[in-house]
Coordinates of C-alpha atoms and ligand atoms in Angstrom, one line a residue:
M1 CA 0.0 0.0 0.0
S2 CA 1.4 3.4 -0.9
R3 CA 1.4 6.2 1.6
Y4 CA -1.0 8.1 -0.7
P5 CA -4.7 7.4 -1.0
T6 CA -4.3 7.4 -4.8
H7 CA -2.5 5.6 -7.6
N8 CA -2.4 8.7 -9.8
K9 CA 1.3 9.3 -10.2
K10 CA 1.0 12.7 -11.7
L11 CA -0.8 13.7 -8.5
T12 CA 1.5 12.1 -6.0
E13 CA 4.6 13.4 -7.7
W14 CA 3.2 16.9 -7.8
V15 CA 2.2 16.7 -4.1
E16 CA 5.8 15.7 -3.2
K17 CA 7.3 18.5 -5.2
V18 CA 5.1 21.1 -3.5
V19 CA 5.9 19.6 -0.1
K20 CA 9.6 20.2 -0.8
L21 CA 8.9 23.7 -1.9
C22 CA 6.5 24.9 0.8
Q23 CA 7.7 22.6 3.6
P24 CA 4.4 22.0 5.5
D25 CA 4.7 20.1 8.8
D26 CA 2.1 17.7 7.7
V27 CA -0.1 16.7 4.7
V28 CA -3.8 15.8 5.1
W29 CA -5.9 14.4 2.2
V30 CA -9.4 15.8 2.2
D31 CA -11.9 12.9 1.9
G32 CA -15.2 14.9 2.2
S33 CA -16.4 13.0 5.3
P34 CA -18.5 14.7 7.9
E35 CA -16.0 13.5 10.6
Q36 CA -13.1 15.2 8.9
K37 CA -15.1 18.3 8.3
E38 CA -16.0 18.5 12.0
K39 CA -12.4 18.0 13.0
L40 CA -11.3 20.8 10.8
E41 CA -13.9 23.1 12.2
K42 CA -12.8 22.4 15.7
E43 CA -9.2 23.0 14.8
A44 CA -10.1 26.2 13.1
V45 CA -12.0 27.4 16.1
T46 CA -9.1 26.6 18.4
A47 CA -6.7 28.4 16.1
G48 CA -9.0 31.5 16.1
E49 CA -9.7 31.2 12.4
L50 CA -13.4 30.6 12.8
I51 CA -15.8 31.9 15.4
P52 CA -18.7 29.4 16.1
L53 CA -22.0 31.2 15.9
N54 CA -25.2 30.7 18.0
T55 CA -25.9 27.0 17.7
E56 CA -29.6 27.4 18.1
K57 CA -30.2 30.3 15.8
L58 CA -27.5 29.5 13.3
P59 CA -26.6 25.8 13.6
G60 CA -23.4 24.7 11.8
C61 CA -22.5 28.4 11.1
F62 CA -19.2 30.1 11.6
L63 CA -17.7 33.6 11.2
H64 CA -14.4 34.3 9.6
R65 CA -12.5 37.6 9.4
T66 CA -9.9 38.1 6.7
N67 CA -7.0 40.5 6.9
P68 CA -8.3 44.0 6.4
N69 CA -6.0 44.4 3.4
D70 CA -7.5 41.3 1.9
V71 CA -11.3 41.7 1.4
A72 CA -11.9 41.5 -2.4
R73 CA -10.4 40.0 -5.5
T74 CA -7.2 41.8 -6.4
E75 CA -7.3 42.1 -10.2
H76 CA -4.1 44.1 -10.4
L77 CA -2.2 41.1 -8.9
T78 CA -4.0 38.6 -11.1
F79 CA -2.0 37.4 -14.1
I80 CA -2.5 35.2 -17.2
C81 CA 0.9 33.6 -17.9
T82 CA 0.9 32.4 -21.5
R83 CA 4.2 31.9 -23.4
K84 CA 3.1 34.7 -25.8
K85 CA 1.9 38.0 -24.4
H86 CA -0.5 38.3 -27.3
D87 CA -2.4 35.2 -26.2
A88 CA -3.3 36.9 -22.9
G89 CA -4.6 40.0 -24.9
P90 CA -4.7 43.6 -24.0
N91 CA -7.1 43.2 -21.0
N92 CA -5.2 40.8 -18.9
N93 CA -2.1 41.4 -16.8
W94 CA 0.6 39.2 -18.3
M95 CA 3.8 37.6 -17.1
S96 CA 5.9 35.0 -18.9
P97 CA 5.4 31.6 -17.3
R98 CA 9.1 31.4 -16.5
A99 CA 9.2 34.8 -14.7
A100 CA 5.9 34.1 -12.9
Y101 CA 7.0 30.7 -11.6
K102 CA 10.3 32.2 -10.5
K103 CA 8.7 35.1 -8.7
A104 CA 6.1 33.0 -6.9
R105 CA 8.5 30.2 -6.0
E106 CA 10.4 32.7 -3.9
I107 CA 7.2 33.4 -1.9
F108 CA 6.1 29.8 -1.7
K109 CA 9.5 28.7 -0.4
G110 CA 8.9 27.5 3.1
S111 CA 5.6 29.3 3.2
M112 CA 3.7 26.4 4.9
K113 CA 6.2 25.8 7.7
G114 CA 4.4 25.2 11.0
R115 CA 1.2 24.5 9.1
T116 CA -0.6 21.6 7.5
M117 CA -1.0 21.3 3.8
Y118 CA -4.4 20.0 2.7
V119 CA -4.9 18.1 -0.6
I120 CA -8.4 18.8 -1.9
P121 CA -9.5 16.7 -4.9
F122 CA -12.6 18.4 -6.3
S123 CA -14.9 18.2 -9.3
M124 CA -16.5 21.2 -11.0
G125 CA -19.8 19.8 -12.2
P126 CA -21.4 16.4 -11.3
V127 CA -18.7 13.8 -10.5
G128 CA -18.2 11.7 -13.6
S129 CA -20.2 13.9 -16.0
E130 CA -18.3 14.3 -19.3
F131 CA -18.9 18.0 -18.9
S132 CA -17.2 18.3 -15.5
K133 CA -13.6 19.1 -14.8
I134 CA -11.4 18.0 -11.9
G135 CA -9.0 20.1 -9.9
V136 CA -6.8 19.4 -7.0
E137 CA -6.1 22.3 -4.6
L138 CA -3.2 22.2 -2.3
T139 CA -3.6 24.8 0.5
D140 CA -2.4 25.7 4.0
S141 CA -5.8 27.3 4.9
R142 CA -8.5 25.4 6.8
Y143 CA -10.9 28.2 5.8
V144 CA -10.2 27.4 2.2
V145 CA -10.8 23.6 2.8
L146 CA -14.1 24.3 4.6
N147 CA -15.3 26.7 1.8
M148 CA -14.3 24.3 -0.9
L149 CA -16.4 21.6 0.8
I150 CA -19.4 23.8 0.3
M151 CA -18.6 25.3 -3.1
T152 CA -17.5 22.1 -4.9
R153 CA -17.9 18.3 -4.9
A154 CA -14.8 17.4 -3.0
G155 CA -13.2 14.3 -1.5
S156 CA -12.9 10.5 -2.1
S157 CA -15.4 10.2 -5.0
V158 CA -13.2 12.6 -7.0
L159 CA -10.0 10.7 -6.0
E160 CA -11.6 7.7 -7.5
M161 CA -12.0 9.5 -10.8
L162 CA -8.3 10.5 -10.5
N163 CA -7.4 6.8 -10.0
K164 CA -8.9 6.3 -13.5
D165 CA -6.4 8.8 -14.7
W166 CA -8.7 11.7 -15.4
D167 CA -6.7 14.8 -16.0
F168 CA -6.8 17.6 -13.4
T169 CA -6.0 21.3 -12.9
K170 CA -3.1 21.8 -10.5
C171 CA -4.2 24.4 -8.0
L172 CA -1.6 25.6 -5.5
H173 CA -2.5 28.1 -2.7
S174 CA -0.6 29.4 0.3
L175 CA -1.6 32.1 2.7
A176 CA 2.2 32.8 3.2
D177 CA 2.4 36.0 5.2
L178 CA -0.7 37.8 3.7
D179 CA 1.5 40.6 2.6
V180 CA -0.1 42.6 -0.4
N181 CA 3.4 43.1 -1.8
R182 CA 3.9 39.4 -1.9
R183 CA 0.4 38.5 -3.3
L184 CA 0.0 36.9 -6.7
I185 CA -2.8 35.1 -8.4
L186 CA -1.2 33.3 -11.4
H187 CA -2.8 31.3 -14.2
F188 CA -0.8 29.1 -16.5
P189 CA -3.5 27.9 -19.0
E190 CA -0.9 26.1 -21.1
D191 CA 0.1 24.0 -18.1
N192 CA -3.4 23.7 -16.6
T193 CA -2.0 25.2 -13.5
I194 CA -3.0 27.9 -10.9
W195 CA -0.7 29.4 -8.3
S196 CA -2.2 31.7 -5.7
V197 CA -0.2 33.1 -2.8
G198 CA -0.5 35.8 -0.1
S199 CA -4.3 36.1 0.1
G200 CA -7.0 34.4 2.1
Y201 CA -10.1 35.9 0.3
G202 CA -12.8 34.3 -1.8
G203 CA -12.1 34.4 -5.5
N204 CA -8.4 34.7 -4.9
V205 CA -8.2 31.4 -3.0
L206 CA -11.2 29.2 -3.7
L207 CA -9.4 28.1 -6.8
G208 CA -12.2 26.1 -8.2
K209 CA -14.2 29.2 -8.7
K210 CA -13.0 32.1 -10.8
C211 CA -9.5 30.7 -11.4
L212 CA -10.5 27.3 -12.6
S213 CA -14.1 27.6 -13.7
L214 CA -13.7 30.8 -15.6
R215 CA -10.0 31.7 -16.4
I216 CA -8.7 28.2 -17.0
A217 CA -12.0 26.8 -18.2
S218 CA -12.6 29.6 -20.7
F219 CA -9.2 28.8 -22.3
I220 CA -10.1 25.1 -22.5
A221 CA -13.6 25.9 -23.6
R222 CA -12.4 27.8 -26.7
K223 CA -10.3 24.8 -27.8
E224 CA -13.1 22.3 -27.0
K225 CA -15.8 24.5 -28.4
W226 CA -18.0 25.3 -25.4
F227 CA -18.5 28.3 -23.1
A228 CA -17.3 29.0 -19.5
E229 CA -19.2 32.1 -18.4
H230 CA -19.8 34.4 -15.5
M231 CA -23.5 33.7 -15.5
L232 CA -26.4 32.7 -13.3
I233 CA -28.7 29.9 -14.6
M234 CA -32.3 29.9 -13.6
G235 CA -35.5 28.2 -14.7
I236 CA -38.8 30.1 -15.0
E237 CA -41.7 27.7 -14.7
E238 CA -44.8 29.1 -16.2
P239 CA -48.2 28.4 -14.7
N240 CA -48.8 25.7 -17.4
G241 CA -45.7 23.8 -16.2
R242 CA -43.4 24.7 -19.0
I243 CA -39.9 25.7 -17.8
R244 CA -37.7 28.0 -19.7
Y245 CA -34.1 28.3 -18.6
I246 CA -32.1 31.5 -19.0
A247 CA -28.4 32.3 -18.4
A248 CA -27.5 35.9 -17.4
A249 CA -24.1 37.6 -17.2
F250 CA -23.9 40.6 -14.9
P251 CA -20.6 41.9 -13.5
S252 CA -19.6 41.2 -9.9
A253 CA -22.1 42.5 -7.4
C254 CA -24.7 43.5 -10.0
G255 CA -27.5 41.1 -9.1
K256 CA -26.8 37.6 -10.3
T257 CA -27.4 35.9 -7.0
N258 CA -30.5 37.9 -6.3
L259 CA -32.1 37.2 -9.7
A260 CA -31.2 33.5 -9.6
M261 CA -33.6 32.9 -6.7
V262 CA -36.1 35.7 -7.2
L263 CA -39.7 35.2 -6.0
P264 CA -42.6 36.2 -8.2
P265 CA -43.9 39.6 -7.2
E266 CA -47.4 40.1 -5.8
G267 CA -50.0 41.2 -8.3
L268 CA -48.8 39.6 -11.6
K269 CA -51.7 38.9 -13.8
K270 CA -50.5 35.4 -14.6
K271 CA -50.3 33.5 -11.3
G272 CA -48.3 30.5 -10.5
Y273 CA -44.8 31.2 -11.7
R274 CA -42.1 29.3 -10.0
I275 CA -38.4 29.9 -10.2
W276 CA -35.7 27.1 -10.1
T277 CA -32.2 28.1 -9.2
V278 CA -29.5 26.2 -11.1
G279 CA -26.6 28.6 -10.4
D280 CA -25.8 32.1 -9.3
D281 CA -22.3 32.8 -10.6
I282 CA -20.9 30.4 -13.2
A283 CA -22.3 28.6 -16.3
W284 CA -20.6 26.0 -18.4
M285 CA -22.6 25.7 -21.6
R286 CA -22.2 23.5 -24.7
I287 CA -24.0 22.6 -27.8
D288 CA -25.8 19.2 -27.4
S289 CA -26.9 16.7 -29.9
D290 CA -30.1 18.6 -30.4
G291 CA -28.2 21.6 -31.7
S292 CA -29.2 23.8 -28.8
L293 CA -27.2 25.2 -25.9
W294 CA -27.2 23.3 -22.6
A295 CA -25.8 24.5 -19.3
I296 CA -24.5 23.2 -16.0
N297 CA -23.5 25.1 -12.9
P298 CA -20.1 23.7 -12.0
E299 CA -20.4 24.8 -8.3
T300 CA -22.4 23.4 -5.4
G301 CA -22.6 26.5 -3.2
F302 CA -23.2 30.2 -3.2
F303 CA -20.5 32.7 -2.3
G304 CA -23.0 35.6 -2.0
V305 CA -22.7 39.2 -1.1
A306 CA -24.1 39.8 2.4
P307 CA -25.0 43.6 2.6
G308 CA -28.5 44.2 1.2
T309 CA -29.6 40.6 1.7
N310 CA -32.9 40.6 3.7
S311 CA -36.3 39.0 3.6
H312 CA -37.6 41.7 1.3
T313 CA -34.8 41.7 -1.3
N314 CA -34.0 37.9 -1.1
P315 CA -36.2 35.7 1.1
N316 CA -34.9 32.5 -0.4
M317 CA -31.3 33.4 0.5
V318 CA -32.4 34.4 4.0
E319 CA -33.8 30.9 4.3
T320 CA -30.7 29.3 2.8
I321 CA -28.1 30.8 5.1
K322 CA -29.8 29.8 8.4
K323 CA -27.5 26.8 8.8
N324 CA -24.2 25.3 7.6
T325 CA -22.9 28.6 6.4
I326 CA -19.6 30.3 6.7
Y327 CA -19.9 34.1 7.1
T328 CA -16.9 36.3 6.1
N329 CA -16.3 39.8 7.3
V330 CA -19.8 40.6 8.7
L331 CA -20.7 42.1 12.1
L332 CA -20.9 39.8 15.1
K333 CA -23.8 40.5 17.5
P334 CA -23.6 39.9 21.2
D335 CA -26.0 36.9 20.9
G336 CA -23.7 35.1 18.6
T337 CA -25.6 35.9 15.4
V338 CA -24.5 38.1 12.6
W339 CA -25.6 41.4 10.9
W340 CA -24.8 43.5 7.9
E341 CA -26.0 46.8 6.5
Q342 CA -29.7 46.4 5.4
A343 CA -30.1 43.1 7.1
D344 CA -33.4 42.1 8.6
G345 CA -34.5 43.5 11.9
E346 CA -33.3 46.4 14.0
I347 CA -29.8 47.8 13.7
P348 CA -28.0 46.2 16.6
A349 CA -27.1 48.6 19.4
R350 CA -23.6 47.2 19.5
G351 CA -21.5 44.4 18.1
I352 CA -18.0 43.5 16.9
D353 CA -17.3 44.9 13.4
W354 CA -15.7 43.0 10.5
Q355 CA -12.3 44.1 11.7
G356 CA -12.9 42.7 15.2
R357 CA -13.4 46.1 16.8
P358 CA -16.3 47.1 19.1
W359 CA -18.9 48.8 17.0
K360 CA -22.0 51.0 17.5
P361 CA -24.3 52.5 14.9
G362 CA -23.3 55.9 13.7
M363 CA -19.6 55.6 14.6
V364 CA -17.4 57.7 12.4
D365 CA -13.7 57.4 11.5
G366 CA -11.1 60.2 11.7
N367 CA -12.3 61.6 8.4
G368 CA -15.9 61.7 9.5
N369 CA -16.9 58.7 7.4
V370 CA -19.4 56.3 8.9
I371 CA -17.8 53.0 10.0
L372 CA -19.7 50.1 8.6
G373 CA -20.4 47.0 10.7
A374 CA -19.9 44.6 7.8
N375 CA -17.4 45.1 4.9
P376 CA -19.3 46.1 1.7
N377 CA -17.9 42.9 0.1
S378 CA -18.7 40.7 3.1
R379 CA -20.1 37.4 2.0
F380 CA -21.5 34.0 3.0
T381 CA -20.6 30.6 1.7
T382 CA -23.7 28.3 1.7
P383 CA -24.8 25.1 0.0
I384 CA -27.2 25.5 -3.0
M385 CA -29.2 22.5 -1.9
Q386 CA -30.4 24.5 1.1
C387 CA -32.0 27.0 -1.1
P388 CA -35.8 26.6 -1.3
S389 CA -35.7 27.2 -5.0
A390 CA -32.8 24.8 -5.8
S391 CA -33.4 23.1 -9.1
Y392 CA -34.1 19.4 -9.1
R393 CA -31.8 19.2 -12.1
L394 CA -28.6 20.2 -10.3
E395 CA -27.0 16.7 -10.4
Q396 CA -28.2 15.9 -14.0
H397 CA -25.1 15.4 -16.1
H398 CA -26.6 17.2 -19.1
G399 CA -27.8 20.3 -17.3
V400 CA -30.6 22.4 -18.7
P401 CA -31.4 23.8 -22.1
I402 CA -31.0 27.6 -22.4
S403 CA -33.6 29.7 -24.2
A404 CA -32.2 33.2 -23.6
I405 CA -28.9 34.8 -22.7
V406 CA -29.2 38.0 -20.8
F407 CA -26.4 40.6 -20.4
G408 CA -26.6 43.5 -18.0
G409 CA -24.7 45.9 -15.8
R410 CA -25.0 48.9 -13.6
R411 CA -25.7 52.0 -15.7
Q412 CA -27.1 55.0 -13.9
H413 CA -27.9 56.4 -17.3
L414 CA -28.0 55.2 -20.9
A415 CA -29.2 51.6 -21.0
P416 CA -33.0 51.0 -20.9
L417 CA -34.6 48.5 -18.5
V418 CA -34.6 45.8 -21.2
Y419 CA -33.9 45.4 -24.9
E420 CA -33.5 42.5 -27.2
A421 CA -30.8 42.1 -29.8
F422 CA -31.8 41.8 -33.4
D423 CA -30.0 38.6 -33.9
W424 CA -27.0 36.5 -32.6
Q425 CA -24.3 38.7 -34.1
H426 CA -25.9 41.9 -32.8
G427 CA -26.3 40.1 -29.5
I428 CA -22.6 39.4 -29.4
F429 CA -22.0 43.1 -30.1
V430 CA -24.3 44.0 -27.2
G431 CA -22.4 41.6 -24.9
S432 CA -19.0 42.7 -26.0
T433 CA -19.7 46.3 -25.4
M434 CA -21.3 45.9 -22.0
A435 CA -20.2 48.3 -19.4
S436 CA -20.8 48.7 -15.7
E437 CA -20.0 50.9 -12.7
R438 CA -17.4 49.4 -10.4
T439 CA -18.6 47.8 -7.1
A440 CA -16.9 46.7 -3.9
A441 CA -16.3 43.2 -5.3
Q442 CA -13.0 44.4 -6.7
Y443 CA -10.3 46.8 -5.6
G444 CA -10.4 50.1 -7.5
K445 CA -12.4 53.3 -7.8
Q446 CA -16.1 52.6 -7.0
G447 CA -18.7 53.8 -9.4
E448 CA -16.3 54.3 -12.3
V449 CA -17.8 53.0 -15.6
R450 CA -15.7 50.3 -17.2
R451 CA -16.2 48.1 -20.2
D452 CA -16.8 44.6 -19.0
P453 CA -17.7 42.4 -22.0
M454 CA -20.0 39.6 -21.1
A455 CA -19.0 40.3 -17.4
M456 CA -15.8 38.5 -18.2
L457 CA -13.3 41.3 -18.2
P458 CA -11.5 40.0 -15.0
F459 CA -12.2 36.3 -15.9
C460 CA -11.3 35.6 -19.5
G461 CA -8.2 33.5 -19.6
Y462 CA -7.1 34.5 -23.0
N463 CA -7.2 37.3 -25.6
M464 CA -10.7 38.8 -25.5
A465 CA -10.7 39.4 -29.3
M466 CA -10.4 35.6 -29.7
Y467 CA -13.1 35.3 -27.1
F468 CA -15.5 37.4 -29.2
R469 CA -14.5 35.3 -32.3
H470 CA -15.4 32.2 -30.3
W471 CA -18.9 33.6 -29.4
L472 CA -19.6 34.5 -33.0
D473 CA -18.5 31.1 -34.3
M474 CA -20.5 29.2 -31.7
G475 CA -23.7 30.9 -32.9
K476 CA -23.1 29.4 -36.3
K477 CA -22.9 25.9 -34.9
M478 CA -26.3 26.0 -33.2
K479 CA -29.5 24.9 -34.8
S480 CA -31.5 27.1 -32.4
A481 CA -29.4 29.7 -30.7
P482 CA -30.7 31.4 -27.6
R483 CA -32.1 34.9 -28.0
I484 CA -30.0 37.6 -26.5
F485 CA -31.2 40.4 -24.2
H486 CA -29.7 43.3 -22.2
V487 CA -31.1 44.5 -18.9
N488 CA -30.3 47.4 -16.5
W489 CA -32.0 47.3 -13.1
F490 CA -29.9 50.3 -12.0
R491 CA -31.0 53.3 -14.0
M492 CA -31.4 56.4 -11.8
D493 CA -33.4 59.6 -11.9
E494 CA -31.9 63.1 -11.7
H495 CA -31.8 62.8 -7.9
G496 CA -29.8 59.6 -7.9
K497 CA -32.7 57.3 -7.0
F498 CA -33.3 54.0 -8.7
L499 CA -36.1 54.3 -11.2
W500 CA -36.9 50.6 -11.1
P501 CA -37.7 48.9 -7.8
G502 CA -35.7 45.8 -8.9
Y503 CA -35.5 42.5 -7.0
R504 CA -38.7 40.5 -7.3
E505 CA -40.2 43.0 -9.7
N506 CA -37.5 41.9 -12.2
L507 CA -39.6 38.9 -12.9
R508 CA -42.0 41.2 -14.8
I509 CA -39.1 41.7 -17.3
L510 CA -38.2 38.0 -17.4
E511 CA -41.8 37.3 -18.2
W512 CA -41.5 39.5 -21.3
I513 CA -38.1 37.8 -22.2
V514 CA -39.6 34.4 -22.0
D515 CA -42.7 35.4 -24.0
R516 CA -40.3 36.8 -26.7
C517 CA -38.5 33.4 -26.8
D518 CA -41.9 31.7 -27.3
N519 CA -42.9 34.3 -30.0
E520 CA -45.9 35.2 -27.9
V521 CA -45.3 39.0 -27.8
D522 CA -44.4 41.7 -30.2
A523 CA -41.9 44.5 -29.7
E524 CA -40.9 48.0 -30.7
N525 CA -38.0 48.5 -33.0
T526 CA -35.5 51.1 -31.8
P527 CA -32.0 52.0 -33.0
I528 CA -30.4 49.8 -30.2
G529 CA -32.7 46.8 -30.4
Y530 CA -36.3 45.7 -29.6
I531 CA -37.9 47.1 -26.6
P532 CA -41.3 46.1 -25.0
R533 CA -44.4 47.9 -26.1
P534 CA -45.6 49.8 -23.0
D535 CA -48.6 47.5 -22.5
D536 CA -46.6 44.3 -22.8
I537 CA -45.0 44.5 -19.4
D538 CA -47.3 43.4 -16.7
L539 CA -47.2 46.1 -14.1
T540 CA -50.3 45.2 -12.2
G541 CA -49.9 45.7 -8.5
L542 CA -46.9 48.0 -9.0
S543 CA -47.4 51.7 -8.7
L544 CA -45.0 53.0 -11.2
P545 CA -45.9 56.3 -12.8
A546 CA -46.1 56.2 -16.6
Q547 CA -43.4 58.9 -16.6
T548 CA -41.0 56.7 -14.8
L549 CA -41.6 53.9 -17.3
E550 CA -40.9 56.3 -20.1
K551 CA -37.6 57.3 -18.4
L552 CA -36.7 53.7 -18.0
F553 CA -37.0 53.1 -21.7
H554 CA -35.8 56.4 -22.9
I555 CA -33.1 56.2 -25.6
D556 CA -31.0 59.3 -25.5
K557 CA -29.3 59.9 -28.8
K558 CA -26.6 62.1 -27.4
S559 CA -25.6 59.7 -24.7
W560 CA -25.6 56.8 -27.2
S561 CA -23.3 58.8 -29.5
E562 CA -21.0 59.3 -26.6
E563 CA -21.3 55.6 -25.9
L564 CA -20.2 54.9 -29.4
E565 CA -17.1 56.8 -28.9
G566 CA -16.3 54.7 -25.8
I567 CA -17.0 51.5 -27.8
N568 CA -14.7 52.7 -30.5
R569 CA -11.9 53.3 -28.1
F570 CA -12.5 49.9 -26.5
F571 CA -12.5 48.0 -29.8
K572 CA -9.4 49.8 -31.1
Q573 CA -7.2 48.3 -28.5
F574 CA -7.7 44.9 -30.1
K575 CA -6.3 46.1 -33.4
K576 CA -6.6 43.6 -36.2
D577 CA -7.7 40.9 -33.9
L578 CA -11.2 42.3 -33.4
P579 CA -13.7 40.3 -35.5
Q580 CA -14.8 42.4 -38.4
E581 CA -18.4 41.5 -37.6
L582 CA -18.2 43.7 -34.5
W583 CA -17.0 46.7 -36.5
Q584 CA -20.0 46.1 -38.8
E585 CA -22.4 46.1 -35.9
Y586 CA -20.7 49.2 -34.6
E587 CA -21.2 51.0 -38.0
S588 CA -24.8 49.8 -38.2
L589 CA -25.6 51.1 -34.7
K590 CA -24.0 54.4 -35.5
E591 CA -26.1 54.8 -38.6
R592 CA -29.3 53.8 -36.8
I593 CA -28.6 56.3 -34.1
R594 CA -27.8 59.1 -36.6
G595 CA -30.7 58.1 -38.8
G596 CA -33.1 58.2 -36.0
K597 CA -35.0 55.1 -36.9
Ligands
GTP1 P1 -21.0 38.4 -7.5 O1 -21.2 37.3 -6.4 O2 -20.0 39.4 -7.0 O3 -20.7 37.9 -8.8 O4 -22.3 39.3 -7.5 P2 -23.8 39.1 -8.0 O5 -23.9 39.5 -9.5 O6 -24.3 37.7 -7.7 O7 -24.6 40.2 -7.2 P3 -25.7 40.1 -6.1 O8 -27.0 39.4 -6.5 O9 -25.1 39.6 -4.9 O10 -26.1 41.6 -5.8 C1 -25.2 42.6 -5.5 C2 -25.8 43.8 -5.0 O11 -26.8 44.4 -5.9 C3 -26.5 43.6 -3.6 O12 -26.2 44.7 -2.8 C4 -28.0 43.7 -4.0 O13 -28.8 44.1 -3.0 C5 -28.0 44.6 -5.2 N1 -29.1 44.2 -6.2 C6 -29.4 43.0 -6.6 N2 -30.5 43.0 -7.5 C7 -30.9 44.3 -7.5 C8 -31.9 45.0 -8.2 O14 -32.7 44.4 -8.9 N3 -32.0 46.3 -8.0 C9 -31.1 47.0 -7.2 N4 -31.3 48.3 -7.1 N5 -30.1 46.4 -6.5 C10 -30.0 45.1 -6.7
SPV2 C1 -17.2 38.0 -8.0 O1 -16.5 38.9 -7.6 O2 -17.7 38.0 -9.1 C2 -17.5 36.9 -7.0 C3 -16.9 36.9 -5.7 O3 -18.4 36.1 -7.4 S1 -15.3 36.1 -5.8 O4 -15.5 34.7 -5.7 O5 -14.5 36.7 -4.7 O6 -14.7 36.4 -7.1
MN3 MN1 -19.2 36.5 -9.5

C-alpha cells in the first residue's frame, strides 16, 4: 500500500514537489467525510480562524474575518501567464510563465512551515459527467478547505476518478504572510495550473471558482468549443408547467445571486410562476446533440454578497443561510448571530465589526466617514441544496437547455430597463460592449464605468478578441441559438434614485423575455434593439408612474453617441484581432442612431 490514497502518479509526484517547496509540517488528504469536516472546524475554532455562531439560531455556522488588506479579488495582482503575451490579450495582466513561476516560487518557499497542507480533490460539475472538470487544490488554509467543501464536490469520490487517470488542474495556494506586496494570483493555462499566494479571500483562493471555472475553463472551452461564463442559470416555470431556462451575465455585485432565486412579485396577472435556481455565478454551456445550448453550474454553493440581503430583497437566501454557512467579514452580534447593512430586523445597538473592533451604529472614523459593521464585500458561503428554489436538475449530467442569454450591468444612465438584440451577431456586439459601474467586489475606484464584456473582463483566460470570435463562431454551430437580451436594473433619476424597484419586480421583465422566446409577444423596433411595447410588461400591483416607465425606456441619442465613442476606443485596442463583424455592428448602430429610426 502506498502512503498516498491514490495511484495517480502525476498527482503524488506533484504533491511531493510542493511539499519540498512549501515545507508544511504535515499533509492531510481531504476525503469529504462529515467527521473530517468536524475535526477541521474544531481545529479552526481553536486556532481562532473561525468563530462558532449561536448553535440554536445559526446551527453549523461560523464567522471568519480576513486580513483588512484582503477583502476582495485583487485584479491588479492577477495574471495570465501564457508563453506569448499576445495570447493573454490587452485586457489581462501578463507575465511570462518562467518569470511568474520564479517570482512566486520565492514566496512559496517554506511558506507552509508550521502549518498543515491539505490536498483537496474536487470536481467542478457532477462527479463523472463528461462536462465536468477535476481540480486538486493544495492549500495551507483550513478556511479554504471548509469553503471548498461547500462550493465544490470534494473528497474521495473525486479521488476515484483520478485513479482512473482523469486529468486535473493543479491548483496551489498558500496564505504565506498575507503581505499585499507578496500576493500573486497566477494562471498558467498552457500548463493547466494555478498558483495563488499571499491572500485568504474568496475568488483569490477558492481556486475552483474564478481561477479554474472561468479563467482556465474559458481557455479550455475555446479549444473544446463550449462556453465557460460568469452567468447565473435559472428556470422560469410558467403556470402551465413549461420551464424556460435562461443564463445571465452581470458583473460582480450586479445582481446575479438575487435574480437566480427571485420570488414572483405580488400582483402579476398570470399567477403560479415558479423559479428554479441552477446557479448564481458560473455557467458552463455546450451545444448538445439537439443543436441547442445546454448549461451546467459547476459549483455546489453560493459565495454571496451579504450587505443588502434581507427578507424583502431575497427571502430565499435568508432561508438558505440559516445553517451550515460560513460568514466572512460581517458584524458579530452579542447573541452570537450576525448582521450587515440592510439586514433584517433592528440595527444592533452594539457588536464587533468586521475588523474585530467594538462597534456602535453611527460611529465615524477620523475623516468623518461612517464606520460600517460589515465590509461592503462581506459574503457567506452556503450550500445550494439548502435554497428553497434549488433546481431538481442540479445533479443531472446534461444540465438544462438555455432559451435566452441576458447581459446586464449597472448603468445609472443610458441603458434601458430591457432590450433584445436583433440577432445573434448583434447580441454578441451587445455583450462585447457591456459596461458597468465598479462595485466593492474588486479593488479600484467605486462607481467608475468600465467596459466589462460579457461580465468576463476579469475572468477571461485569453485574448478577449479571440473570445469574441469564439462567441460569433458558436452561434453558427447552433440549430436554435438562444435569443439575446440586455437588462439594466440600476437606471437612476436626476436625484440619484433607482427608477426601477428591482429584485422580485424583475420577474416582470423576465416574463417579457420568456414570451419573446416563445414568440408570444411583439416588440418595438429602436436603433439599439427591440424594446417592449408599454402594455406588454405586466405592471399590475406595482405603482410605477407612466413617466417613470418612459424614463426607464428612454433612448437618449446624445448619450448613445458618446457611448459609441467609448466603444470605438475599447474596440481599437484589439487592433486587427477584433472580428470584423463587430465593427460592422458598430457601424450599423452608428447609422441607426444618426438616422433616427
Ligand atoms: P458576485 O457574487 O460578485 O458575482 O455578484 P452578483 O452578481 O451575484 O450580485 P448580487 O446578487 O449579490 O447583488 C449585489 C448587490 O446588488 C446587492 O447589494 C444587491 O442588494 C444589489 N441588487 C441585486 N439586485 C438588484 C436589483 O434588482 N435592483 C437594485 N437596485 N439592486 C440590486
Ligand atoms: C465576484 O467577484 O464575481 C464573485 C466573488 O463572485 S469572488 O469569488 O470573490 O470572485
Ligand atoms: Mn461573481
